[in-house]
XYZ file of N, CA and C in Angstrom:
477
model
N -187.170 -37.982 48.656
C -187.964 -39.142 49.211
C -188.286 -39.942 47.890
N -188.681 -39.114 46.858
C -189.162 -39.857 45.463
C -187.929 -40.587 44.897
N -186.960 -39.825 44.903
C -185.708 -40.298 44.248
C -185.175 -41.802 44.908
N -185.218 -41.462 46.204
C -184.711 -42.498 47.080
C -185.655 -43.748 46.600
N -186.955 -43.591 46.859
C -188.027 -44.711 46.546
C -187.785 -45.169 45.216
N -187.648 -44.359 44.213
C -187.360 -44.682 42.739
C -186.388 -45.663 42.553
N -185.100 -45.132 43.141
C -183.829 -45.701 43.071
C -183.930 -47.303 43.612
N -184.814 -47.416 44.777
C -184.541 -48.665 45.441
C -185.242 -49.629 44.646
N -186.080 -49.562 43.771
C -186.559 -50.853 42.820
C -185.541 -51.378 41.703
N -184.765 -50.510 41.154
C -183.767 -51.360 40.253
C -182.760 -51.963 40.985
N -182.035 -51.228 42.167
C -181.153 -51.790 42.804
C -181.739 -52.969 43.870
N -182.889 -52.929 44.184
C -183.327 -54.139 44.877
C -183.421 -55.291 43.987
N -183.835 -55.178 42.787
C -183.940 -56.222 41.653
C -182.625 -56.639 41.314
N -181.571 -55.669 41.210
C -180.022 -56.399 40.997
C -179.794 -57.203 42.335
N -180.030 -56.430 43.361
C -179.597 -57.429 44.940
C -180.164 -58.634 44.714
N -181.579 -58.661 44.486
C -182.348 -59.997 44.557
C -181.756 -60.910 43.265
N -181.293 -60.481 42.270
C -180.780 -61.420 41.295
C -179.339 -62.138 41.694
N -178.727 -61.364 42.550
C -177.235 -62.024 43.065
C -177.929 -62.960 44.493
N -178.739 -62.634 44.941
C -179.007 -63.370 46.188
C -180.185 -64.343 45.968
N -180.847 -64.549 44.802
C -181.787 -65.422 44.689
C -181.673 -66.684 45.076
N -180.602 -67.471 45.369
C -180.273 -68.578 45.679
C -180.812 -68.842 47.295
N -180.845 -67.475 47.959
C -181.322 -67.225 49.247
C -182.620 -66.830 49.490
N -183.055 -65.905 48.692
C -184.174 -65.225 48.772
C -185.085 -65.659 47.816
N -186.104 -66.079 47.742
C -187.115 -66.519 47.051
C -188.195 -65.424 46.438
N -188.351 -64.705 47.691
C -189.835 -63.971 47.400
C -189.132 -62.275 47.013
N -189.077 -62.177 45.631
C -188.537 -60.768 45.188
C -189.399 -59.616 45.698
N -190.738 -59.892 45.968
C -191.693 -58.648 46.328
C -191.295 -58.175 47.615
N -191.233 -59.201 48.791
C -190.810 -58.900 49.889
C -189.527 -57.971 50.125
N -188.483 -58.527 49.347
C -186.980 -58.031 49.243
C -187.235 -56.755 48.781
N -187.844 -56.538 47.552
C -187.741 -55.117 47.211
C -188.520 -54.012 47.877
N -189.811 -54.370 48.502
C -190.534 -53.577 49.458
C -189.793 -53.413 50.535
N -188.949 -54.272 51.296
C -187.931 -54.152 52.355
C -187.130 -53.063 52.108
N -186.529 -53.160 50.884
C -185.451 -52.041 50.541
C -185.999 -50.816 50.407
N -187.312 -50.602 49.751
C -187.912 -49.334 49.444
C -188.349 -48.740 50.795
N -188.744 -49.573 51.638
C -189.321 -48.833 52.914
C -188.111 -48.711 53.720
N -187.029 -49.249 54.095
C -185.790 -48.944 54.357
C -185.046 -47.716 53.955
N -184.949 -47.481 52.704
C -184.428 -46.425 52.038
C -185.153 -45.222 52.282
N -186.696 -45.223 52.339
C -187.528 -44.091 52.435
C -187.607 -43.587 53.830
N -187.419 -44.692 54.969
C -187.521 -44.319 56.178
C -186.020 -43.377 56.702
N -184.984 -44.006 56.099
C -183.639 -43.498 56.205
C -183.745 -41.898 55.794
N -184.269 -41.687 54.634
C -184.344 -40.441 54.000
C -185.241 -39.619 54.862
N -186.276 -40.081 55.617
C -187.195 -39.322 56.160
C -186.495 -38.739 57.606
N -185.752 -39.873 58.115
C -184.876 -39.458 59.401
C -183.857 -38.327 58.987
N -183.262 -38.456 58.028
C -182.206 -37.592 57.598
C -182.781 -36.209 57.397
N -183.862 -36.075 56.751
C -184.574 -34.827 56.339
C -185.029 -34.264 57.738
N -185.141 -34.984 58.364
C -185.924 -34.549 59.996
C -185.008 -33.857 60.614
N -183.587 -34.774 60.705
C -182.518 -34.254 61.203
C -181.938 -33.200 60.779
N -182.045 -32.879 59.553
C -181.596 -31.658 58.742
C -182.384 -30.433 59.319
N -183.488 -30.867 59.587
C -184.402 -29.628 59.810
C -184.233 -29.361 61.405
N -184.169 -30.239 62.037
C -183.997 -30.112 63.458
C -182.704 -29.526 64.056
N -181.754 -29.822 63.322
C -180.221 -29.673 63.489
C -179.465 -28.900 62.449
N -180.452 -27.970 61.986
C -179.714 -27.174 60.763
C -178.631 -26.148 61.043
N -178.681 -25.836 62.497
C -177.557 -25.047 62.825
C -176.399 -25.717 63.438
N -176.317 -27.162 63.396
C -175.185 -27.907 63.831
C -174.085 -27.783 62.856
N -172.814 -27.405 63.557
C -171.743 -27.208 62.649
C -170.748 -28.576 62.742
N -170.545 -28.935 61.622
C -169.780 -30.197 61.609
C -169.104 -30.161 60.248
N -167.968 -31.059 59.940
C -167.582 -31.239 58.431
C -168.592 -31.685 57.547
N -168.334 -31.610 56.179
C -169.182 -32.124 55.234
C -168.874 -33.696 55.228
N -167.535 -34.001 55.452
C -167.411 -35.516 55.366
C -168.066 -36.337 56.572
N -168.109 -35.718 57.595
C -168.664 -36.232 58.860
C -170.388 -36.217 58.516
N -170.736 -35.278 58.235
C -172.205 -35.324 57.725
C -172.646 -36.533 56.746
N -171.805 -36.509 55.615
C -171.863 -37.647 54.773
C -171.903 -39.263 55.449
N -170.811 -39.254 56.386
C -170.678 -40.385 56.922
C -172.029 -40.819 57.949
N -172.398 -39.764 58.657
C -173.717 -39.967 59.358
C -174.658 -40.396 58.403
N -174.987 -39.747 57.472
C -176.061 -39.814 56.433
C -176.035 -41.148 55.933
N -174.964 -41.753 55.450
C -174.744 -42.978 54.946
C -175.269 -44.073 56.133
N -174.562 -43.636 57.163
C -175.039 -44.738 58.551
C -176.138 -44.859 58.783
N -177.082 -43.685 58.460
C -178.482 -43.763 59.044
C -179.030 -44.636 57.865
N -179.085 -44.264 56.613
C -179.538 -45.012 55.723
C -179.113 -46.652 55.742
N -177.970 -46.602 55.988
C -177.492 -48.233 56.112
C -178.121 -48.805 57.279
N -178.370 -48.377 58.401
C -179.154 -48.863 59.285
C -180.555 -49.347 59.000
N -181.465 -48.372 58.452
C -182.559 -48.475 58.198
C -182.818 -49.451 56.963
N -182.092 -49.193 55.909
C -182.275 -50.117 54.675
C -181.646 -51.432 55.008
N -180.662 -51.711 55.826
C -179.945 -53.296 56.309
C -181.016 -53.805 57.158
N -181.495 -53.038 58.177
C -182.561 -53.586 59.152
C -183.767 -53.999 58.390
N -184.196 -53.259 57.473
C -185.506 -53.676 56.856
C -185.257 -55.001 56.072
N -183.985 -55.042 55.341
C -183.652 -56.260 54.623
C -183.462 -57.328 55.252
N -182.857 -57.132 56.616
C -182.357 -58.095 57.300
C -183.599 -58.984 57.930
N -184.659 -58.375 58.094
C -185.849 -59.089 58.493
C -186.209 -60.117 57.571
N -185.893 -60.061 56.331
C -186.184 -61.099 55.535
C -184.832 -62.197 55.362
N -183.794 -61.333 55.327
C -182.414 -62.206 55.195
C -182.381 -63.167 56.460
N -182.734 -62.714 57.485
C -182.411 -63.578 58.739
C -183.161 -64.870 58.520
N -184.172 -65.122 57.702
C -184.990 -66.309 57.716
C -184.078 -67.261 56.837
N -183.039 -66.837 56.239
C -182.312 -67.681 55.093
C -181.006 -67.994 55.381
N -180.080 -67.137 56.042
C -178.884 -67.114 56.357
C -178.484 -66.849 57.525
N -177.679 -67.676 58.093
C -176.872 -67.406 59.297
C -176.192 -66.179 59.203
N -175.806 -65.632 60.613
C -175.084 -64.376 60.613
C -175.482 -63.327 59.682
N -176.727 -63.242 59.665
C -177.439 -62.200 58.547
C -177.180 -60.712 59.369
N -177.008 -60.683 60.516
C -176.980 -59.260 61.001
C -175.477 -58.645 60.446
N -174.699 -59.292 59.773
C -173.754 -58.649 58.966
C -174.412 -57.784 57.763
N -175.549 -58.333 57.385
C -175.918 -57.347 56.324
C -176.172 -55.817 56.872
N -176.797 -55.736 58.038
C -176.688 -54.167 58.493
C -175.381 -53.608 58.519
N -174.406 -54.333 58.924
C -173.104 -53.938 59.180
C -172.583 -53.590 57.769
N -172.635 -54.393 56.650
C -172.180 -54.179 55.487
C -172.962 -52.934 54.980
N -174.364 -52.684 55.207
C -174.909 -51.625 54.773
C -174.437 -50.405 55.016
N -174.164 -50.297 56.608
C -173.526 -49.214 57.340
C -172.459 -48.745 56.674
N -171.395 -49.679 56.459
C -170.007 -49.363 56.135
C -170.151 -48.739 54.557
N -170.902 -49.737 53.674
C -171.128 -49.321 52.374
C -171.732 -48.039 52.155
N -172.609 -47.725 52.545
C -173.581 -46.654 52.324
C -172.725 -45.221 53.159
N -172.039 -45.485 54.150
C -171.207 -44.392 54.785
C -170.136 -44.038 53.935
N -169.395 -44.961 53.577
C -168.068 -44.893 52.688
C -168.501 -44.201 51.314
N -169.565 -45.039 50.760
C -170.016 -44.447 49.347
C -170.642 -42.949 49.438
N -171.402 -42.701 50.595
C -171.877 -41.245 50.483
C -170.687 -40.362 50.521
N -169.631 -40.920 51.420
C -168.623 -39.694 51.912
C -167.718 -39.574 50.512
N -167.779 -40.641 49.712
C -167.119 -40.547 48.583
C -167.593 -39.836 47.252
N -169.006 -40.149 47.371
C -169.712 -39.588 46.075
C -170.153 -38.352 46.240
N -170.898 -38.052 47.578
C -171.755 -36.909 47.401
C -170.693 -35.559 47.365
N -169.605 -35.359 47.784
C -168.988 -34.280 47.648
C -168.544 -33.810 46.022
N -168.636 -34.955 45.386
C -168.431 -34.791 43.802
C -169.557 -34.262 43.111
N -170.890 -34.463 43.747
C -172.085 -34.053 43.299
C -172.363 -32.781 43.531
N -172.143 -32.484 44.952
C -172.515 -31.166 45.677
C -171.764 -29.871 45.183
N -170.394 -30.211 44.930
C -169.560 -29.402 44.524
C -169.724 -28.935 42.929
N -170.232 -29.366 42.126
C -170.141 -29.340 40.525
C -171.311 -29.025 39.992
N -172.468 -29.191 40.274
C -173.599 -28.867 39.199
C -173.749 -27.344 39.103
N -174.036 -26.962 37.900
C -174.325 -25.543 37.693
C -175.837 -25.502 36.914
N -175.914 -26.664 35.970
C -177.291 -26.380 35.124
C -177.961 -27.823 35.241
N -178.837 -27.882 34.608
C -179.649 -29.160 34.478
C -179.023 -30.527 33.836
N -178.297 -30.175 33.006
C -177.331 -31.423 32.399
C -176.094 -31.508 33.389
N -175.726 -30.713 33.977
C -174.615 -30.999 34.972
C -175.100 -31.506 36.098
N -176.176 -31.413 36.722
C -176.988 -31.833 37.795
C -177.105 -33.389 37.389
N -177.814 -33.727 36.525
C -178.027 -35.064 35.849
C -176.533 -35.815 35.803
N -175.751 -35.182 35.223
C -174.504 -35.923 35.029
C -173.709 -36.235 36.591
N -173.830 -35.202 37.260
C -172.976 -35.451 38.388
C -173.652 -36.298 39.338
N -175.177 -36.182 39.358
C -175.984 -37.217 40.105
C -175.723 -38.645 39.719
N -175.702 -38.944 38.418
C -175.302 -40.213 37.846
C -173.988 -40.626 38.644
N -172.985 -39.764 38.333
C -171.685 -39.888 38.908
C -171.717 -40.518 40.431
N -172.667 -39.705 41.172
C -172.619 -39.988 42.671
C -173.391 -41.246 42.810
N -174.272 -41.622 42.078
C -174.931 -42.966 42.443
C -174.118 -44.089 41.880
N -173.307 -44.020 40.736
C -172.285 -44.805 40.382
C -171.407 -45.086 41.670
N -170.823 -43.880 42.269
C -169.782 -44.097 43.150
C -170.299 -44.760 44.371
N -171.504 -44.408 44.763
C -172.202 -44.872 46.015
C -172.403 -46.356 45.761
N -172.937 -46.847 44.509
C -173.352 -48.198 44.479
C -172.099 -48.925 44.317
N -171.032 -48.606 43.648
C -169.944 -49.373 43.535
C -169.447 -49.677 44.953
N -169.128 -48.492 45.852
C -168.742 -48.738 47.131
C -169.573 -49.679 47.934
N -171.015 -49.472 47.924
C -171.861 -50.366 48.649
C -171.642 -51.666 48.030
N -171.745 -51.994 46.879
C -171.748 -53.524 46.122
C -170.468 -54.079 46.812
N -169.282 -53.487 46.736
C -168.104 -54.172 46.963
C -168.003 -54.577 48.504
N -168.522 -53.395 49.268
C -168.464 -53.833 50.828
C -169.307 -54.765 51.054
N -170.768 -54.785 50.694
C -171.646 -55.670 51.159
C -171.031 -57.020 50.424
N -170.608 -57.182 49.292
C -170.189 -58.183 48.701
C -169.005 -58.879 49.486
N -167.960 -58.304 49.807
C -166.901 -58.932 50.613
C -167.461 -59.337 52.074
N -168.247 -58.417 52.633
C -168.577 -58.837 54.159
C -169.653 -60.088 54.169
N -169.988 -60.448 52.871
C -171.149 -61.518 52.944
C -170.859 -62.832 52.339
N -169.459 -62.945 51.889
C -168.981 -64.147 51.246
C -169.062 -65.147 52.242
N -168.735 -64.821 53.430
C -168.608 -65.942 54.550
C -169.973 -66.397 55.053
N -170.942 -65.310 55.421
C -172.342 -65.689 55.833
C -173.150 -66.678 54.988
N -173.021 -66.296 53.791
C -173.908 -66.908 52.830
C -173.277 -68.384 52.405
N -172.125 -68.827 53.004
C -171.860 -70.239 53.106
C -172.422 -70.977 54.066
N -173.219 -70.189 54.963
C -173.880 -71.142 56.107
C -175.368 -70.751 56.013
N -176.085 -71.367 55.202
C -177.564 -71.015 55.334
C -177.987 -71.542 56.593
N -179.340 -70.856 56.926
C -179.861 -70.989 58.178
C -180.809 -72.596 58.156
N -181.006 -73.014 59.282
C -181.854 -74.181 59.291
C -183.233 -74.207 58.681
N -183.811 -73.075 58.637
C -184.980 -72.829 57.808
C -184.764 -73.092 56.374
N -183.584 -72.569 55.734
C -183.424 -72.957 54.386
C -183.006 -74.152 54.178
N -182.175 -74.956 55.136
C -181.889 -76.253 54.842
C -183.234 -77.267 54.753
N -184.032 -76.716 55.606
C -185.459 -77.579 55.792
C -186.048 -77.553 54.515
N -186.149 -76.180 53.844
C -186.970 -76.348 52.894
C -186.405 -76.655 51.647
N -184.960 -76.755 51.590
C -184.344 -77.380 50.438
C -184.434 -78.847 50.603
N -184.765 -79.476 51.569
C -184.660 -81.096 51.586
C -185.743 -81.435 51.192
């Protein structure tokens, strides 16, 4: 939970930097990301405890993990984004796809390789890099169209 919360701040800042034309309040955006990410991790950890004997493939577990975090993170940020952009619900979909595919691509690389402290750090950095590249590309592609349509609230404040 601490790692997820820690990672949410720099990535929230990077997202805000890209989205600052649409989102003026940096604090709310970063806190929404923090809360969404932490809630997703808590749900996943609770699910791991409750369903520890559930047998399924590692790839399916990674897809489910990414989807849960995508739902919680995307929804938390959607509450802010919906005030500024039409079709903002695509943000939740983009997060689900990006984090599901990113986790499925990155986590096996991390979980199958670390053997010592240096190895764990190296493979964790590679995992985060793979996850964030996948997430960034998918959210970027899915949101090109909606960001061309600001909401009426944004149009009123800009006028």
